[in-house]
Coordinates of C-alpha atoms in Angstrom, one line a residue:
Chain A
X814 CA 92.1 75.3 171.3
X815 CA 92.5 72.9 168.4
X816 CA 96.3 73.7 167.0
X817 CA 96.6 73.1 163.0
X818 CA 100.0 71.6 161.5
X819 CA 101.8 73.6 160.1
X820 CA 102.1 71.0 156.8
X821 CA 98.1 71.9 156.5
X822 CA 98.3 75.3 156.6
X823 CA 100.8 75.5 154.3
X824 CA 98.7 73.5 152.0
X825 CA 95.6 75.6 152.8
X826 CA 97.2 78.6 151.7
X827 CA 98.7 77.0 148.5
X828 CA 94.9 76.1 147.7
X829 CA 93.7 79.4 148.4
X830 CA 96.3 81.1 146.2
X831 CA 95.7 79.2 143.5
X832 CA 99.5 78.2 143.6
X833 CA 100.0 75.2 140.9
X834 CA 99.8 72.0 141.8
X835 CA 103.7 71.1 140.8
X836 CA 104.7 73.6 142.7
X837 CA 106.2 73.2 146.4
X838 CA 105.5 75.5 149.1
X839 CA 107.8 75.4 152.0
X840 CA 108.7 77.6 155.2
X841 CA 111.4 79.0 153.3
X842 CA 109.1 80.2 150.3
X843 CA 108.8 84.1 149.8
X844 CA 105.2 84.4 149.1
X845 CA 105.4 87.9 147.4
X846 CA 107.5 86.3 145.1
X847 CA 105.1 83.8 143.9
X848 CA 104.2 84.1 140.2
X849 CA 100.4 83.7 141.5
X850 CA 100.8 86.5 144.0
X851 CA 98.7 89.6 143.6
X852 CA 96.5 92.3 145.7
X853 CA 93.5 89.3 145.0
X854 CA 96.6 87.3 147.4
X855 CA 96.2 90.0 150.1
X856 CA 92.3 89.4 150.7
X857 CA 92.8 85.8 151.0
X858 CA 95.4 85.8 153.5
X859 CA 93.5 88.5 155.4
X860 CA 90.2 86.2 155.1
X861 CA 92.3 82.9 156.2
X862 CA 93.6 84.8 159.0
X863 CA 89.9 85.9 160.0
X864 CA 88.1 82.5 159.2
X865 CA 91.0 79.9 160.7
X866 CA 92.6 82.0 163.7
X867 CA 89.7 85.3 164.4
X868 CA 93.0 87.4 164.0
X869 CA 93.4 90.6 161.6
X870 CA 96.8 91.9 160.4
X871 CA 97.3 95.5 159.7
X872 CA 98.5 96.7 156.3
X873 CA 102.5 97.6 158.1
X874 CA 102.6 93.9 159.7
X875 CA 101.8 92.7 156.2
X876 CA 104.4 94.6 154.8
X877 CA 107.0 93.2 157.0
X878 CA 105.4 89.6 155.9
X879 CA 107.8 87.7 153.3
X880 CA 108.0 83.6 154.0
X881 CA 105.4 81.3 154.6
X882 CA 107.4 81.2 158.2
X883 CA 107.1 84.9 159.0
X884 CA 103.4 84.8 157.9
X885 CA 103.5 81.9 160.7
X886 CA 105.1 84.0 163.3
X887 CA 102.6 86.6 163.1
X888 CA 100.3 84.3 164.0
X889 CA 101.7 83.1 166.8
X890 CA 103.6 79.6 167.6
X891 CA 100.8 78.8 170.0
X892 CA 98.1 77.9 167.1
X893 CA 100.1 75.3 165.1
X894 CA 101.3 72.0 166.6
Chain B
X1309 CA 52.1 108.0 155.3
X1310 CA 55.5 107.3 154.6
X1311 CA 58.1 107.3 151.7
X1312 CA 59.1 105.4 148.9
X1313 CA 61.7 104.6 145.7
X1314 CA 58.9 105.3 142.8
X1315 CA 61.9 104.8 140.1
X1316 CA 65.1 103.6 139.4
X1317 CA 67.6 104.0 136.4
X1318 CA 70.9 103.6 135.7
X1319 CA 73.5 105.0 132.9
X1320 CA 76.9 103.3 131.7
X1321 CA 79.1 105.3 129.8
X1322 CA 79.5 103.9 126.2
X1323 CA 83.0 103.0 126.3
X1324 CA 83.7 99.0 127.8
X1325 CA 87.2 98.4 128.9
X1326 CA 87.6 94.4 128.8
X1327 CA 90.4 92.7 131.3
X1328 CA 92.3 91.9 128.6
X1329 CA 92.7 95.6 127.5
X1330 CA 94.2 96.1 131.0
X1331 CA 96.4 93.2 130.9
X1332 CA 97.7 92.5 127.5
X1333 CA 101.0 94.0 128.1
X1334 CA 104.8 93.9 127.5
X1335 CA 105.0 92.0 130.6
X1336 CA 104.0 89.2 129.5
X1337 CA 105.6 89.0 126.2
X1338 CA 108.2 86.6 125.0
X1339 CA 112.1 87.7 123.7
X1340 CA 110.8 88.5 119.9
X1341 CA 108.2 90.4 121.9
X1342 CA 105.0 88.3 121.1
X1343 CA 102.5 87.9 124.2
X1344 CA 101.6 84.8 125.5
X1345 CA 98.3 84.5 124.9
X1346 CA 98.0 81.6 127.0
X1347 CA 99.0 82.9 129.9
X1348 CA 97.3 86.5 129.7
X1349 CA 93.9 83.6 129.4
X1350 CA 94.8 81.9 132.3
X1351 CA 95.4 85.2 134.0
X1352 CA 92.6 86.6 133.5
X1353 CA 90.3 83.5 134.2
X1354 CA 91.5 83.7 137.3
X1355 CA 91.1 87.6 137.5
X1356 CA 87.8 87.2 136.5
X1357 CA 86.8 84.6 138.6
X1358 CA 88.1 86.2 142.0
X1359 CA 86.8 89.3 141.1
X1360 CA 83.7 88.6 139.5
X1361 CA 84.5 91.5 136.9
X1362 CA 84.9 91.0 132.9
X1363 CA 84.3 94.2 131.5
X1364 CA 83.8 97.8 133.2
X1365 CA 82.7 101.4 131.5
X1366 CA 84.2 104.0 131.6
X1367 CA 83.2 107.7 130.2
X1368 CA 85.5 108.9 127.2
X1369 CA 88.1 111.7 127.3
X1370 CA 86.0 114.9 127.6
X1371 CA 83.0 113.4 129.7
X1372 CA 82.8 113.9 133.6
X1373 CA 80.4 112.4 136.5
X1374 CA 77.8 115.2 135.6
X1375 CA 77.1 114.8 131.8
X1376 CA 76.4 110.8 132.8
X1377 CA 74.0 112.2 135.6
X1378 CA 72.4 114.5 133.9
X1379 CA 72.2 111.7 130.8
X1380 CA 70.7 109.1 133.7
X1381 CA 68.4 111.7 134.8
X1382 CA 66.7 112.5 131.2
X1383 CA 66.3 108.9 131.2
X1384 CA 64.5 108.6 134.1
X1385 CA 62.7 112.1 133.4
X1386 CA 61.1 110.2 130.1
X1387 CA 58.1 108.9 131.8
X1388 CA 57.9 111.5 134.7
X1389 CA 56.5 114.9 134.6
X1390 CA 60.0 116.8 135.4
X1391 CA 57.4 119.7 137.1
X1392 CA 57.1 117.8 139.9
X1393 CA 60.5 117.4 141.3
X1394 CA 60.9 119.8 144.0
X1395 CA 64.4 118.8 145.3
X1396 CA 67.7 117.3 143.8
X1397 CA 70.2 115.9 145.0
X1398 CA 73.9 114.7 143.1
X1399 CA 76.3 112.6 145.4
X1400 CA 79.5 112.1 143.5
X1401 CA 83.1 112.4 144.3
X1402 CA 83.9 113.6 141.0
X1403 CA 82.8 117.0 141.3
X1404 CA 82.3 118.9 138.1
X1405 CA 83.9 122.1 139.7
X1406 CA 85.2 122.8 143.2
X1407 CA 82.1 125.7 143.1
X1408 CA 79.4 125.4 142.2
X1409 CA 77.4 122.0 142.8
X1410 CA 76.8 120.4 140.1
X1411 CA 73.1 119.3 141.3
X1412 CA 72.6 123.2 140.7
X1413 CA 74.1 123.1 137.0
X1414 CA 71.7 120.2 136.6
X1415 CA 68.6 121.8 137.4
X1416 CA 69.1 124.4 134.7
X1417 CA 70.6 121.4 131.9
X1418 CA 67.5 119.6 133.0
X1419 CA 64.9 122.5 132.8
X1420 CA 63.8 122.0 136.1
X1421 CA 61.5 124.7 138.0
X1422 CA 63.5 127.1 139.7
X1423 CA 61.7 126.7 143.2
X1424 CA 63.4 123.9 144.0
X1425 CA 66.4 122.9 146.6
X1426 CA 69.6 121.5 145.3
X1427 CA 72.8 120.8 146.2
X1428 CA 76.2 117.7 146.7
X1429 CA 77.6 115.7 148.8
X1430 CA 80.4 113.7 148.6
X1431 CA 80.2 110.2 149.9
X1432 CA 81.3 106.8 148.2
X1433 CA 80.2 103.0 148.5
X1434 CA 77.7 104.7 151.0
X1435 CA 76.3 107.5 148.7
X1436 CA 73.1 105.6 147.8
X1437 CA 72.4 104.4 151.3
X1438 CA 73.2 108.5 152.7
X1439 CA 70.8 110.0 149.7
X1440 CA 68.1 108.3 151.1
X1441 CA 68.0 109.1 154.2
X1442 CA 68.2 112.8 153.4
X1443 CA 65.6 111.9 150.7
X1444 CA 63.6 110.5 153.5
X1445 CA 63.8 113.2 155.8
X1446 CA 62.9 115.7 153.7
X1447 CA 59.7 114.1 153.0
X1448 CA 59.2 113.2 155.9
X1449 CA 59.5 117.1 157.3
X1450 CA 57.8 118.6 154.3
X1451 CA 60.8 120.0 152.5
X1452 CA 60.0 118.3 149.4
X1453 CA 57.3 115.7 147.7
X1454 CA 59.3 114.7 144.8
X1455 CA 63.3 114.1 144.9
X1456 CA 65.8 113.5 142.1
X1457 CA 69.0 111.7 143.9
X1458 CA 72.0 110.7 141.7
X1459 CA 74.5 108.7 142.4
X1460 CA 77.0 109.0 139.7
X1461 CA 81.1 108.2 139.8
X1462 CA 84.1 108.6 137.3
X1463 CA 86.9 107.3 139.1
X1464 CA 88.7 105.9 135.9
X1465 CA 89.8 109.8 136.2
X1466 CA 91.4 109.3 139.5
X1467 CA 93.1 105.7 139.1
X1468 CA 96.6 106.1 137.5
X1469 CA 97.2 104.2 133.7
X1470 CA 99.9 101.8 135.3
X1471 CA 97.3 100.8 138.8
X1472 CA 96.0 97.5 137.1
X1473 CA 94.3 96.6 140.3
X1474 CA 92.6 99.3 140.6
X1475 CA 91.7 99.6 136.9
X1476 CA 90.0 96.2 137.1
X1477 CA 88.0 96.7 139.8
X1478 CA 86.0 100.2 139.2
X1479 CA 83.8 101.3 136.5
X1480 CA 82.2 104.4 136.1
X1481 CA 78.5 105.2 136.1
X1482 CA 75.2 106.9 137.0
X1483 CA 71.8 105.8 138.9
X1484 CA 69.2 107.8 139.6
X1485 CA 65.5 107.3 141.4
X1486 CA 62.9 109.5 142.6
X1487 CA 61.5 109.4 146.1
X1488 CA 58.1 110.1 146.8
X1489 CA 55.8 110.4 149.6
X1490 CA 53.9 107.4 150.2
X1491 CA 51.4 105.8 152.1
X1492 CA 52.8 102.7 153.5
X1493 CA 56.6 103.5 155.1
X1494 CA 58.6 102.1 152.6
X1495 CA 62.0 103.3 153.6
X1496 CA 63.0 101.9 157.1
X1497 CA 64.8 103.1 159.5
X1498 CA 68.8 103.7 159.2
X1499 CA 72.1 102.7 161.3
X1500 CA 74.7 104.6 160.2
X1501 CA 78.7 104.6 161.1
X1502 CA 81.6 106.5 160.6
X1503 CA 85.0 106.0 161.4
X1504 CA 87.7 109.3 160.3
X1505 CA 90.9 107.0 161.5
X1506 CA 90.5 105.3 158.0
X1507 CA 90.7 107.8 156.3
X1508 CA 93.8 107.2 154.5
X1509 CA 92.9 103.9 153.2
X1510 CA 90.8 105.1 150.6
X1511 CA 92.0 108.3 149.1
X1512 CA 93.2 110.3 146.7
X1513 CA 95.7 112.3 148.3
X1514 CA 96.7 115.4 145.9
X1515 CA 94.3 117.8 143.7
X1516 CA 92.1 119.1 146.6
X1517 CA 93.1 122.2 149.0
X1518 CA 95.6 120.5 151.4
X1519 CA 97.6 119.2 148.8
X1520 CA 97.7 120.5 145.2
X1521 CA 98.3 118.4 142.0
X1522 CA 101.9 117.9 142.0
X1523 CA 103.1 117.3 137.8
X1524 CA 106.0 115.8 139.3
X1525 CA 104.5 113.3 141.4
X1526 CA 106.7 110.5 141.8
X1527 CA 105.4 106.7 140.8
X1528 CA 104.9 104.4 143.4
X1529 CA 104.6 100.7 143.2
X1530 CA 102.6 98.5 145.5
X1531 CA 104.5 95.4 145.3
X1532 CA 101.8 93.5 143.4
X1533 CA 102.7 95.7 140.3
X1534 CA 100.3 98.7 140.8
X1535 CA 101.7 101.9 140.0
X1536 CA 100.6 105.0 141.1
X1537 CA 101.4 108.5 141.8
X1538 CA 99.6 110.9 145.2
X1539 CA 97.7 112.2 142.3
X1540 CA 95.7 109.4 142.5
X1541 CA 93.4 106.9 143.5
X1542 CA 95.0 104.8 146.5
X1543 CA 93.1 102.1 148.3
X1544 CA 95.0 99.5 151.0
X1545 CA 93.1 96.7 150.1
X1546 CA 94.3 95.0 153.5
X1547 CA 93.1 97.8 155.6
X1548 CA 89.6 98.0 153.6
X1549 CA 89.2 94.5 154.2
X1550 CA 89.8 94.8 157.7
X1551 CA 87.1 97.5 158.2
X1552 CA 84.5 95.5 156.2
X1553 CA 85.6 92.5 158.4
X1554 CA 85.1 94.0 161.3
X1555 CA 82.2 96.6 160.4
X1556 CA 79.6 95.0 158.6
X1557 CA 78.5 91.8 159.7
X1558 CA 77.4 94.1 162.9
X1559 CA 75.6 97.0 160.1
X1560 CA 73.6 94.0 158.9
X1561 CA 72.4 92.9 162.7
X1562 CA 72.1 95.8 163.6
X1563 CA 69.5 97.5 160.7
X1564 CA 67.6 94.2 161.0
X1565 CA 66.7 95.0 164.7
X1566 CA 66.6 98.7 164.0
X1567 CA 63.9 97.4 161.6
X1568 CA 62.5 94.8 163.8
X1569 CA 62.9 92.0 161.1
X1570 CA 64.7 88.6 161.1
X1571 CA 66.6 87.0 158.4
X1572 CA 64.5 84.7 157.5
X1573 CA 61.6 87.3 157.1
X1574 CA 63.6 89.4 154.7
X1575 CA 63.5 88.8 151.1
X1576 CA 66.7 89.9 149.7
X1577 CA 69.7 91.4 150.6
X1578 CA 72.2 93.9 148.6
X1579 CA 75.3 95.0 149.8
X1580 CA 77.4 97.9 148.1
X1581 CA 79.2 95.9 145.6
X1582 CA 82.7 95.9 146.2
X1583 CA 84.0 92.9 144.4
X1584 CA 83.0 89.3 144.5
X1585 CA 85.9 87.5 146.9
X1586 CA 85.5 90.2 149.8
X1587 CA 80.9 90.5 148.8
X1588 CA 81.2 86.3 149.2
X1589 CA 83.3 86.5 152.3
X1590 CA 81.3 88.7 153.8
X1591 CA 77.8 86.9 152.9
X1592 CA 79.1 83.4 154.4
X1593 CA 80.8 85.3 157.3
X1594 CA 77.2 86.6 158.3
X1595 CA 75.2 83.5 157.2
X1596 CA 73.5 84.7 153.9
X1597 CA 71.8 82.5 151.8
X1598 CA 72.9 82.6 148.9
X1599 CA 69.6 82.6 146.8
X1600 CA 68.7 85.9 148.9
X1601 CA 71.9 87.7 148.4
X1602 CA 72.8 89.9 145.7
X1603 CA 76.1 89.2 143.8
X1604 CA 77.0 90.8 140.0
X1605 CA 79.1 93.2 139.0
X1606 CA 80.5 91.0 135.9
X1607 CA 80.1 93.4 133.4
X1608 CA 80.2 97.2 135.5
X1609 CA 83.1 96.5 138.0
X1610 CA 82.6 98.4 141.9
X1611 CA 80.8 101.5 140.3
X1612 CA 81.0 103.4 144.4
X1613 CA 77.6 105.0 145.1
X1614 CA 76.3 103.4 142.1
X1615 CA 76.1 99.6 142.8
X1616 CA 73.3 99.6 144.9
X1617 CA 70.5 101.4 142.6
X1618 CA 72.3 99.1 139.9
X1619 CA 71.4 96.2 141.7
X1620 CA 68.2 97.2 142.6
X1621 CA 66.8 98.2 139.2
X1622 CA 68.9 94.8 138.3
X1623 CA 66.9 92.9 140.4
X1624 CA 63.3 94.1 139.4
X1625 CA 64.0 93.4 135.5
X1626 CA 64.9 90.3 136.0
X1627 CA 62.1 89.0 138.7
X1628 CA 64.2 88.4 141.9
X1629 CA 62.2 91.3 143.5
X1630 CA 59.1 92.2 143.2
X1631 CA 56.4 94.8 145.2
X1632 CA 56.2 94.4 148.7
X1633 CA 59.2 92.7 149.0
X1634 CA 61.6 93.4 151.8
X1635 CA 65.2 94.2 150.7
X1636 CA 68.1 94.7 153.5
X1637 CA 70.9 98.0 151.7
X1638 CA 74.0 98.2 152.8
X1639 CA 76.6 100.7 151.8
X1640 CA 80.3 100.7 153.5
X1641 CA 83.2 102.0 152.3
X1642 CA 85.7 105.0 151.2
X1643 CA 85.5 108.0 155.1
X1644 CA 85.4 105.0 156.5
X1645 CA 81.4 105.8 156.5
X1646 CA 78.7 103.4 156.3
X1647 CA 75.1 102.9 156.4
X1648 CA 71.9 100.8 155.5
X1649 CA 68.2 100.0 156.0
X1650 CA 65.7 98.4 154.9
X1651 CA 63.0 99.1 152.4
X1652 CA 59.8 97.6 150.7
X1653 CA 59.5 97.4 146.8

């Protein structure tokens, strides 16, 4: 199974929220805190999570997502390099 | 012999409630009070373009799911001798009254015969899909020759003033179309699915017999600043997605061998249209063209049961579909229920 860097799937989710360009997204960055975060936000993390890794997150495990790092967690260590 | 959709019409309520309506806001205004009009621009370019939506209808203070049935069914009454409907059939989840159904009020506001069946059911995003197979059966068993089924939803009346997401997404309105006996099978065969666990995801919690309107319901915010109160219209967008994820991508394989028809050999599809990220996830997710799939709710917004006569009568104005072509429904939403078939113009 191909693991993705962690670097690209942080930029793969600043594309995909539409986060401006001179803004930096770290591990560290809160995504509900995002100016560019909405409920539009929620279906494109759920579709990322479908399309990259086949996984689904329920609507509690997304509750209990804040950072870019805890969104990585749920995924699990084993897909990212 | 078989059955078919002779007509289709649809009714929007007069009133159009833009995005900016729902966004221009305090929010977003400066010290001295004065909104950034930039911004609210940029917002709702992007609004607009993940949702597909720019305006939506809604009725007016006063005006409920039936008067907008009964208006779509005069419509479609104008060029159809209203003798010969022997059955109709209103699916709303707006009811008019608890008791009686307002398919019955109808058939008197109508001036229907009297020797006629009526009666509701209460289904959403899968009404339209749900009315046609009782349409079909009833033909099919000689209950009736000539149906009157109406799709028709308000939910601006369930969505709370501060739920900007949900605001933007639904509109209200009212299709109608008469099914007919036929003599080619023009309605194929169905797969439906239900799925109670759901059931929460897409409710409105108070107002019905388990739990009463509460005038002191207590707002609740979302986290993506959507207010609401159990009075309301609540819908966990994650969980929804899930479901459609996981649930229809197998509807649409399955009603094409239920139908014994491939993809290539079917001319169209329409799917309940739920809003335009999730309707384009799910169309590249299955491997839908995208000239063959169906994709516009720009100016109505998710209208529930409604979307898929919409897109149908949508389609035949402007030329995508024409007679004897073969168009793949699918409905799927709010129970979790869902549903679909294929039929030919």
């Amino acid at each position: 199974m191909k693991r993705i860097k962690k670097e690209d799937f942080i930029e793969n989710l600043k594309e995909a929220l539409e986060i401006e360009d001179d803004k930096t997204l770290t591990m560290d960055t809160n995504l509900k805190d995002l100016e560019e975060y909405d409920s539009l936000s929620v279906l494109v993390i759920v579709a990322m999570l479908d399309k990259k890794f086949g996984k689904q997150i329920s609507s509690s495990d997304f509750e209990k997502v804040t950072t870019i790092n805890s969104l990585i967690n749920f995924i699990g260590e084993k897909y990212f390099e | 012999m078989g059955e078919k959709i002779r007509k289709i019409e649809y009714y929007l309520p007069e009133k159009i409630i833009t995005n900016k309506d729902i966004y221009y806001s305090k929010e977003i205004a400066n010290e001295k009070g004065q909104i950034d009009e930039n911004l609210l621009e940029k917002r709702i370019s992007k609004l607009e373009k993940s949702t597909g939506i720019k305006e939506r209808h809604i009725v007016k203070e006063g005006e409920t799911a039936l008067d907008i049935a009964q208006k779509v069914s005069e419509k479609i009454l104008q060029k159809y001798d209203r003798d010969k409907i022997d059955f109709i059939i209103l699916c709303t989840e707006s009811p008019e009254y608890y008791l009686p159904a307002g398919a019955c009020i109808l058939q008197d506001r109508l001036n229907l015969r009297k020797n006629i069946g009526a009666f509701d059911f209460n289904l959403g995003c899968s009404g339209f899909v749900y009315g046609l197979v009782l349409a079909k059966s009833f033909i099919q068993n000689n209950i009736a020759k000539s149906i009157l089924l109406i799709t028709s939803e308000t939910y601006s009346k369930l969505i709370y003033h501060k739920d900007k997401g949900n605001r933007t997404i639904f509109g209200d309105a009212a299709a109608a179309v008469i099914v007919e006996r036929s003599k080619k099978d023009q309605i194929g065969k169905f797969v439906l699915g239900t799925d109670g666990s759901g059931y929460k995801n897409l409710i409105v919690p108070n107002g019905g017999l388990h739990r009463r309107y509460n005038p002191s319901a207590k707002e609740i915010d979302d986290g993506a600043g959507n207010i609401r109160t159990e009075n309301n219209f609540f819908m966990n967008g994650t969980e929804v997605f899930n479901f459609t994820i996981k649930v229809v991508p197998e509807l649409f394989f399955q009603i094409l061998e239920k139908n014994k028809i491939s993809l290539e050999n079917l001319d169209y599809v329409i799917f309940h249209q739920a809003n335009k990220y999730m309707n384009e996830y799910l169309r590249k997710k299955i491997g839908i063209p995208k000239d063959k799939y169906y994709l516009n709710l720009l100016y109505t917004g998710n209208t529930v049961s409604a979307t898929i006569p919409i897109a149908i009568r949508n389609a035949l104005d402007d030329g995508t579909i024409k007679k004897g072509k073969k168009v793949l429904l699918a409905g799927f939403g709010v129970g979790y229920s869902w549903g679909g078939t294929v039929i030919t113009i």
